[in-house]
Amino acid sequence: MSEQPRDNILELTGLTKRFGGLVAVDNVSLHIKRGEVFALIGPNGAGKTTLFNNVTGLFRPTSGNVLFDGRDITGFKPHQVARLGIARTFQNIRLFDYMSCLDNVRVGRHVRMKAKVWDSLFKLPRERREEERVTDEAMEVLRFVGIAKHANQYARNLAYGQQRRLEIARALATEPKLLLLDEPAAGFTPQEKVELMALVKKILNRGITVFLIEHDMKVVMGISERIVVLDHGEKIAEGSPEEVRNDTKVIEAYLGKSA
Amino acid sequence: MSNAAPARRRSLRERIGFRERIRDRDTAVYGILILLALMFPLVSYNITEGTAWISHATRAGYWVLLAIGLNVVVGFAGLLDLGYAAFFAIGAYTYALLASPQLASSPANHAVHISFWILIFVSLMMAALFGAILGFPTLRLRGDYLAIVTLGFGEIVPQLFYNFDQWTGGINAVGLIDQPLLPAWVQGPWSGDPEFKIVSPFNFNTDPVAYYVLVCFLVAIAVVLVTNLYNSRLGRAWMAIREDEVAAAAMGINTVTTKLLAFGIGASFSGFAGAYYAADVALVSPDNFLFIVSITVLVMVVLGGMGNVSGVIIGALVMYYLIFILIPGLPEIVTGFASNVGLGSLNQSTGDWPGLGEETQRLNFIIYGGILVAVMLLRPQGLLPSRVREQELKHAAVQEEEAAIEMSHA
Amino acid sequence: MSLPDYGFYILCGTAVILLAAQAVTHPTQFFQVFIFGLTQGAIYALVALGYTMVYGIIELINFAHGDVFTLGAYIGTTLLGFFAITEGTFTAINLIALIIVFPVVMLIMGGINITIERVAYRPLRNAPRLAPLITAIGMSFFLEGVMFLWRGPATVHFPDILPTQSWYVAGVFFGVRDIFVVVVGAVLVSLLAVFINQTKLGKAMRATAQDRDAAQLMGIDINRTIAATFFIGALLAGAGGIIWGLYYNTIYYQLGFRSGLIAFTAAVFGGIGNIPGAAIGGLVIGLTAAFSDSYIGSKWTQVVIFGILIGVLVFRPTGLLGMRVPEK
């Protein structure tokens, strides 16, 4: 653990989130290196999604800090976090149902667009040019995740797997430096899981760091370089897939103490 | 990433035609509307030899403006506004006070007469300003609370115009409101004149058709602007918030300012319509802006098909016809019918029976309420629902092409 | 505590201090207004409960509810017409008539409200959110139309059959009718509280309000539970209508429109979806209206009430007692 701070894209120090008496995330510190795939695992209710929500500004941490790209973003609003370069997907897919796939992705481009109200109101040439460019870029992203032919369909009409892809596409459209995937393989067939792993590799090749929550151990072990295990809000293990797999605390957490 | 020739991508995008395709139906609707709007003055003169239809069309026009504006708030951004008439009142009073003798008898002691063409923008700004003032503290609230806040605001505003009667004349209304002036105008068969002539200078009170033309222009401008917004960065941000506010925020949309923009822009349409309304009716009283007005506009929007501009226009026209022409005209129709089929005796009132005409009039509420319920049950999405985008691609060729590209990427 | 909270407490505190000052300097007038506000508040509370229950369970602002309240008064006056009641005094027949008419009107209104729910809201349960709102407005017009058609546009007399005894206590005038309104209101609200907290159906209603899908999975019949909510809301509104009639002796077909909005405000004030909140909100709004009428001027009452509504939502969006609307 002797990396220079600049090598870390995300650092959490002593992150704690309480809801009333319940401590959902308890003093968790971790750091994610630029360009790696980092996985967060743990039994149901371990506080994984809450941790995501604290990073993306949906919740304000009770205490502790979130450092992104060397900048303290603790307590930032979600849209500010997105602007700085963190994008995410949701555990229960949250697409814009009654918008086309293309528009879903174009919403993702929002944060990188410049058009002001006046530009749009009068459709000034620069707005027109930007729209054309953004449409091309959005199609490019749809192609990247492999659902371009559904561009004109309502998001709600896509098959489940395609919806997951669309959500990733939408997140990618914000040009993130760090992509948070919340159980991207949930409900996938083995074939789809293989495809997802390929997609994550492709995303990594674009220079985007990936931070994922996943239950499926095949996926986790297959793509992540480092893993943190959370149980009851606390970090109980950290390390490479092999180290984590052989950690007694982890085995206990998953199988129960009696094991 | 793919560096496939940009030229090809462009042609592809054009062939998929995101914009073009949804406009198919809209083009038809707008085409028909423009045609009708152009023919209407001439036809109505020849049929009725009077201006009753024209003034109906003029009044329908400001309802259309209101509906287009409310649609931005409710249909695009998904914010329920139950006090929309308040902004209409603010626009109307802005014009009425600054273009009438009213302020001469107020503490200001000095009548103000500013040109309509300037005040229409001032009214717009005033309404937008109040929209922003109301929206700023309240838009961070959840959707339903916003509805309730706007409801309260809509109740307060007309009451304030009542209460500050030193300024507004209160229940006595503001009268003698100035009419718009233009340097020149063309009259012809559409205004009841057998021949064309140029009137210069022109005052709007000399020809009801002028208001009709004005409102058609205002509606056309409104449609263009709102459609531009719909297809823009801001329009998509609104819809994203409507669909899922949390996800929208996670995509980098500042939900508070985006909602504030919807609220302000919606209000400004209402203010704009208000100035026009004040000039047209030349008499503005707080009674013209009660809750029922907000509700009527909301019904127009929902009934027409929320989010879809052409649907909302149709909804406004249909509802206008229903509320202001058909239902009030029913007693006459029914009594006429009864006389014709030899049941004329029913038209007389005897004892408990108030007469068929009166009885029909008493049924107005029931008929109106019944229609609202029935239409919503039959078409919960509205008459012309928003077909946000084509659900399926029509051109198999495009699909194949995309599939081929995907293969090559895989 | 955050800034909005301080704002809220400062506003409330100012109001309480101003009122206390009045109470000390002009106690007679103060308590007179207080009694009037209390009676009005009891009626608003009964109506507000219907709004809050329906909103809590299906997130619908039931615009027709105020008209259900008015229709209750209309049916009440008609039914009382069948008895040989004596106006201006209190007879045994009056008492019998009241004992019979109260439950009958309440049940009729319950039945009507269930029908409304069945016809106008249930088919739209999965429709866009605004569709049921529009049908609610439509049903409101429809009910007003029914009353208009039935009794015409003029005000309708409601028999004055309560005991007329009244007393002056320390210069404050109050009558049996004041006590009657407050007591009946309190009894009905308590019965409702017991029902919601103790019975199986009440628990089902709370569960459905919390999470409809989960409630369904637990074997709760959603349709029946929602219908029951409308039924109970209408029972209270019907009772409220009769009480209004007995107290003011005048009703008219659009009565429910304005009082409905005010009752709805009361529901929001107490924290919409929150049943005790609605009862307290009703009282607070009734008192506010009465104090505003006499200390500020009746033409400002509407501004005051809706101003409070906006203030509450801005400074304390969960209402006085907190919102019990489930998070999505």
XYZ file of N, CA and C in Angstrom, chain A residues 58 78-79 82-83 86 88 90 94-100 102-103 106-108 110-111 113-115 117 120-123 127 130-132 134-136 139-140 142-144 146-149 151-154 157 170-171 174 202 206, chain B residues 1-2 9-10 12-13 16-19 21 23 224-226 228-229 231-234 236-237 239-244 246-255 258 261 265 386-393 399 402-403 405-406 409:
336
model
N -26.200 10.796 -3.356
C -27.615 10.581 -3.066
C -27.859 10.700 -1.562
N -25.807 14.983 -6.269
C -25.612 13.978 -7.324
C -25.172 14.572 -8.659
N -25.815 15.688 -9.048
C -25.463 16.205 -10.381
C -24.049 16.761 -10.418
N -21.785 13.747 -10.792
C -21.813 13.242 -12.163
C -20.964 14.130 -13.071
N -21.062 15.429 -12.854
C -20.305 16.365 -13.676
C -18.789 16.141 -13.515
N -18.239 10.804 -12.146
C -18.645 9.509 -11.614
C -20.031 9.198 -12.180
N -23.133 6.053 -12.680
C -23.531 4.821 -12.008
C -24.717 4.162 -12.699
N -28.086 1.410 -11.495
C -28.843 1.140 -10.280
C -29.161 -0.345 -10.156
N -33.127 1.749 -13.315
C -33.890 3.001 -13.292
C -33.679 3.748 -14.589
N -34.379 3.286 -15.615
C -34.284 3.968 -16.910
C -35.392 4.996 -17.009
N -35.298 5.832 -18.023
C -36.402 6.748 -18.319
C -37.356 5.994 -19.239
N -38.344 5.338 -18.638
C -39.149 4.337 -19.334
C -39.798 4.838 -20.617
N -40.410 6.019 -20.513
C -41.146 6.497 -21.680
C -40.308 7.444 -22.527
N -39.037 7.141 -22.600
C -38.172 7.848 -23.550
C -37.476 6.782 -24.375
N -37.108 7.138 -25.596
C -36.443 6.155 -26.451
C -35.055 5.868 -25.876
N -32.345 6.019 -27.442
C -31.457 7.091 -27.881
C -31.565 8.273 -26.928
N -32.779 8.624 -26.571
C -32.942 9.777 -25.683
C -32.388 9.486 -24.294
N -28.920 10.194 -24.705
C -28.682 11.626 -24.892
C -28.832 12.395 -23.570
N -29.707 11.897 -22.707
C -29.775 12.508 -21.379
C -28.425 12.347 -20.684
N -27.807 11.212 -20.893
C -26.471 11.006 -20.336
C -25.479 12.041 -20.842
N -26.151 15.031 -21.402
C -26.581 16.336 -20.890
C -25.447 17.117 -20.261
N -24.747 16.431 -19.403
C -23.768 17.100 -18.566
C -22.560 17.577 -19.380
N -22.994 18.834 -22.436
C -23.530 19.730 -23.476
C -23.524 21.164 -22.959
N -23.583 22.079 -23.927
C -23.475 23.491 -23.560
C -24.749 24.278 -23.803
N -25.690 23.738 -24.591
C -26.849 24.518 -25.031
C -27.561 25.162 -23.846
N -30.879 27.795 -22.521
C -32.293 27.891 -22.869
C -32.491 28.652 -24.170
N -31.769 26.700 -27.296
C -32.769 25.688 -27.622
C -34.066 26.331 -28.086
N -34.441 27.408 -27.404
C -35.711 28.055 -27.692
C -35.758 28.481 -29.158
N -34.662 29.055 -29.641
C -34.663 29.573 -31.011
C -33.880 28.680 -31.956
N -33.507 27.527 -31.458
C -32.759 26.580 -32.294
C -31.629 27.245 -33.051
N -26.698 25.275 -31.441
C -27.484 24.249 -30.755
C -27.745 23.097 -31.707
N -24.710 21.043 -32.105
C -24.467 20.240 -30.912
C -25.412 19.041 -30.874
N -26.677 19.264 -31.199
C -27.649 18.171 -31.202
C -27.208 17.070 -32.154
N -26.760 17.479 -33.346
C -26.329 16.468 -34.326
C -25.146 15.678 -33.792
N -24.299 15.263 -30.683
C -24.673 14.448 -29.538
C -25.443 13.212 -29.983
N -26.255 13.364 -31.007
C -26.974 12.210 -31.512
C -25.995 11.169 -32.047
N -25.001 11.648 -32.787
C -23.987 10.719 -33.281
C -23.266 10.038 -32.126
N -25.463 7.451 -30.502
C -25.561 6.228 -31.301
C -24.292 5.401 -31.136
N -23.168 6.101 -31.095
C -21.895 5.435 -30.916
C -21.894 4.622 -29.615
N -24.525 3.556 -27.980
C -25.480 2.447 -28.092
C -24.839 1.290 -28.843
N -24.071 1.613 -29.880
C -23.384 0.588 -30.638
C -22.344 -0.101 -29.758
N -21.691 0.684 -28.945
C -20.627 0.163 -28.076
C -21.178 -0.916 -27.143
N -23.972 -2.479 -27.827
C -24.629 -3.461 -28.667
C -26.148 -3.415 -28.718
N -26.722 -2.236 -28.541
C -28.184 -2.181 -28.669
C -28.623 -1.068 -29.615
N -27.745 -0.728 -30.577
C -28.057 0.411 -31.451
C -29.339 0.200 -32.251
N -29.645 -1.045 -32.544
C -30.822 -1.232 -33.397
C -32.125 -0.955 -32.640
N -32.499 1.772 -30.940
C -32.381 3.190 -30.583
C -33.725 3.884 -30.452
N -34.658 3.520 -31.305
C -35.914 4.264 -31.329
C -37.011 3.652 -30.480
N -36.685 2.603 -29.742
C -37.733 1.994 -28.908
C -37.759 2.648 -27.539
N -38.941 2.623 -26.968
C -39.046 3.048 -25.576
C -38.155 2.164 -24.717
N -39.604 -1.000 -23.313
C -39.946 -2.133 -24.176
C -38.765 -3.052 -24.459
N -26.083 4.667 -20.873
C -26.457 5.994 -20.398
C -25.374 6.545 -19.467
N -24.870 5.664 -18.608
C -23.815 6.102 -17.688
C -22.543 6.450 -18.457
N -22.031 9.949 -20.029
C -21.618 11.109 -19.247
C -20.101 11.277 -19.237
N -14.125 -4.028 -22.198
C -14.112 -2.975 -23.227
C -14.141 -1.587 -22.571
N -11.284 1.663 -22.398
C -11.514 3.071 -22.721
C -10.894 3.984 -21.663
N -12.466 3.434 -31.129
C -13.844 3.142 -31.510
C -13.967 3.168 -33.019
N -15.106 2.810 -33.452
C -15.344 2.738 -34.886
C -15.049 4.072 -35.538
N -22.525 7.344 -41.228
C -23.300 7.425 -39.992
C -24.379 8.476 -40.099
N -23.992 9.585 -40.685
C -24.959 10.663 -40.801
C -26.164 10.206 -41.616
N -27.206 7.388 -42.051
C -27.945 6.407 -41.270
C -28.887 7.109 -40.301
N -28.344 8.112 -39.635
C -29.163 8.795 -38.651
C -30.363 9.432 -39.324
N -32.883 6.715 -40.049
C -33.645 6.289 -38.873
C -34.647 7.380 -38.524
N -34.209 8.628 -38.735
C -35.140 9.753 -38.678
C -35.824 9.908 -37.349
N -35.057 10.111 -36.323
C -35.679 10.223 -34.983
C -36.708 11.323 -34.959
N -36.314 12.434 -35.530
C -37.203 13.592 -35.470
C -38.337 13.432 -36.468
N -39.850 11.050 -38.015
C -40.928 10.082 -37.921
C -42.004 10.514 -36.947
N -42.855 13.244 -36.366
C -43.563 14.416 -36.864
C -44.618 14.026 -37.870
N -43.856 26.682 -32.026
C -42.481 26.525 -32.523
C -41.501 26.517 -31.346
N -41.661 27.468 -30.446
C -40.712 27.551 -29.332
C -40.775 26.307 -28.453
N -42.001 25.887 -28.153
C -42.138 24.736 -27.256
C -41.627 23.465 -27.924
N -39.270 23.342 -30.118
C -37.810 23.444 -30.046
C -37.295 22.973 -28.696
N -37.968 23.422 -27.656
C -37.519 23.021 -26.316
C -37.652 21.518 -26.133
N -37.387 19.172 -28.167
C -36.333 18.409 -28.837
C -34.941 18.875 -28.453
N -34.792 19.395 -27.269
C -33.480 19.945 -26.915
C -32.936 19.280 -25.664
N -31.757 19.720 -25.316
C -31.117 19.265 -24.082
C -32.038 19.468 -22.893
N -32.643 20.662 -22.844
C -33.513 20.982 -21.716
C -34.773 20.106 -21.727
N -35.165 17.128 -22.922
C -34.854 15.769 -22.470
C -34.624 15.746 -20.971
N -34.018 16.812 -20.455
C -33.796 16.853 -19.007
C -35.146 16.882 -18.281
N -37.981 15.621 -19.323
C -38.620 14.305 -19.388
C -37.920 13.307 -18.493
N -36.602 13.441 -18.399
C -35.852 12.549 -17.521
C -36.315 12.736 -16.079
N -36.508 13.987 -15.673
C -36.984 14.246 -14.318
C -38.378 13.680 -14.129
N -39.196 13.830 -15.147
C -40.554 13.287 -15.088
C -40.512 11.770 -14.906
N -39.591 11.122 -15.613
C -39.558 9.661 -15.562
C -38.931 9.151 -14.271
N -37.836 9.760 -13.848
C -37.141 9.266 -12.656
C -36.173 10.333 -12.170
N -34.369 10.626 -9.468
C -33.090 10.191 -8.901
C -32.103 9.857 -10.012
N -32.593 9.103 -10.994
C -31.706 8.737 -12.098
C -31.288 9.980 -12.867
N -32.202 10.922 -13.021
C -31.869 12.154 -13.748
C -30.755 12.896 -13.034
N -30.851 12.982 -11.717
C -29.809 13.670 -10.962
C -28.491 12.933 -11.093
N -28.556 11.597 -11.071
C -27.329 10.814 -11.188
C -26.692 10.981 -12.560
N -27.483 11.416 -13.552
C -26.933 11.664 -14.884
C -26.400 13.086 -15.013
N -26.375 13.811 -13.919
C -25.778 15.145 -13.959
C -26.762 16.269 -14.187
N -28.061 15.966 -14.099
C -29.044 17.031 -14.283
C -29.290 17.710 -12.946
N -29.159 19.019 -12.929
C -29.494 19.765 -11.724
C -31.014 19.874 -11.667
N -31.606 19.022 -10.848
C -33.067 18.901 -10.926
C -33.760 20.176 -10.478
N -33.575 22.809 -13.283
C -34.305 22.354 -14.454
C -35.813 22.465 -14.228
N -36.855 26.040 -14.374
C -37.004 26.520 -15.747
C -38.358 26.126 -16.319
N -40.889 28.927 -17.430
C -41.283 29.014 -18.833
C -42.788 28.787 -18.962
N -48.872 11.255 -26.296
C -47.514 11.501 -26.738
C -46.917 10.198 -27.221
N -46.616 10.174 -28.502
C -45.909 8.996 -28.996
C -44.461 9.381 -29.000
N -43.857 9.274 -27.826
C -42.567 9.931 -27.657
C -41.656 9.617 -28.831
N -41.538 8.378 -29.123
C -40.780 7.989 -30.309
C -41.477 6.785 -30.914
N -41.123 6.483 -32.117
C -41.662 5.282 -32.716
C -41.267 4.084 -31.869
N -42.212 3.189 -31.684
C -41.862 2.062 -30.844
C -41.052 1.021 -31.608
N -41.337 0.861 -32.835
C -40.583 -0.109 -33.619
C -39.992 0.615 -34.823
N -38.885 0.148 -35.252
C -38.337 0.743 -36.459
C -39.169 0.280 -37.643
N -32.536 -1.584 -39.778
C -32.279 -2.584 -38.740
C -31.147 -3.502 -39.160
N -27.827 -1.792 -38.979
C -27.336 -1.667 -37.607
C -26.822 -3.008 -37.106
N -27.578 -4.058 -37.424
C -27.171 -5.388 -36.971
C -25.797 -5.719 -37.539
N -23.479 -3.649 -38.424
C -22.445 -2.864 -37.751
C -22.113 -3.488 -36.402
N -23.157 -3.928 -35.721
C -22.914 -4.516 -34.408
C -22.063 -5.760 -34.523
N -18.553 -5.034 -34.844
C -17.940 -4.536 -33.615
C -17.676 -5.652 -32.626
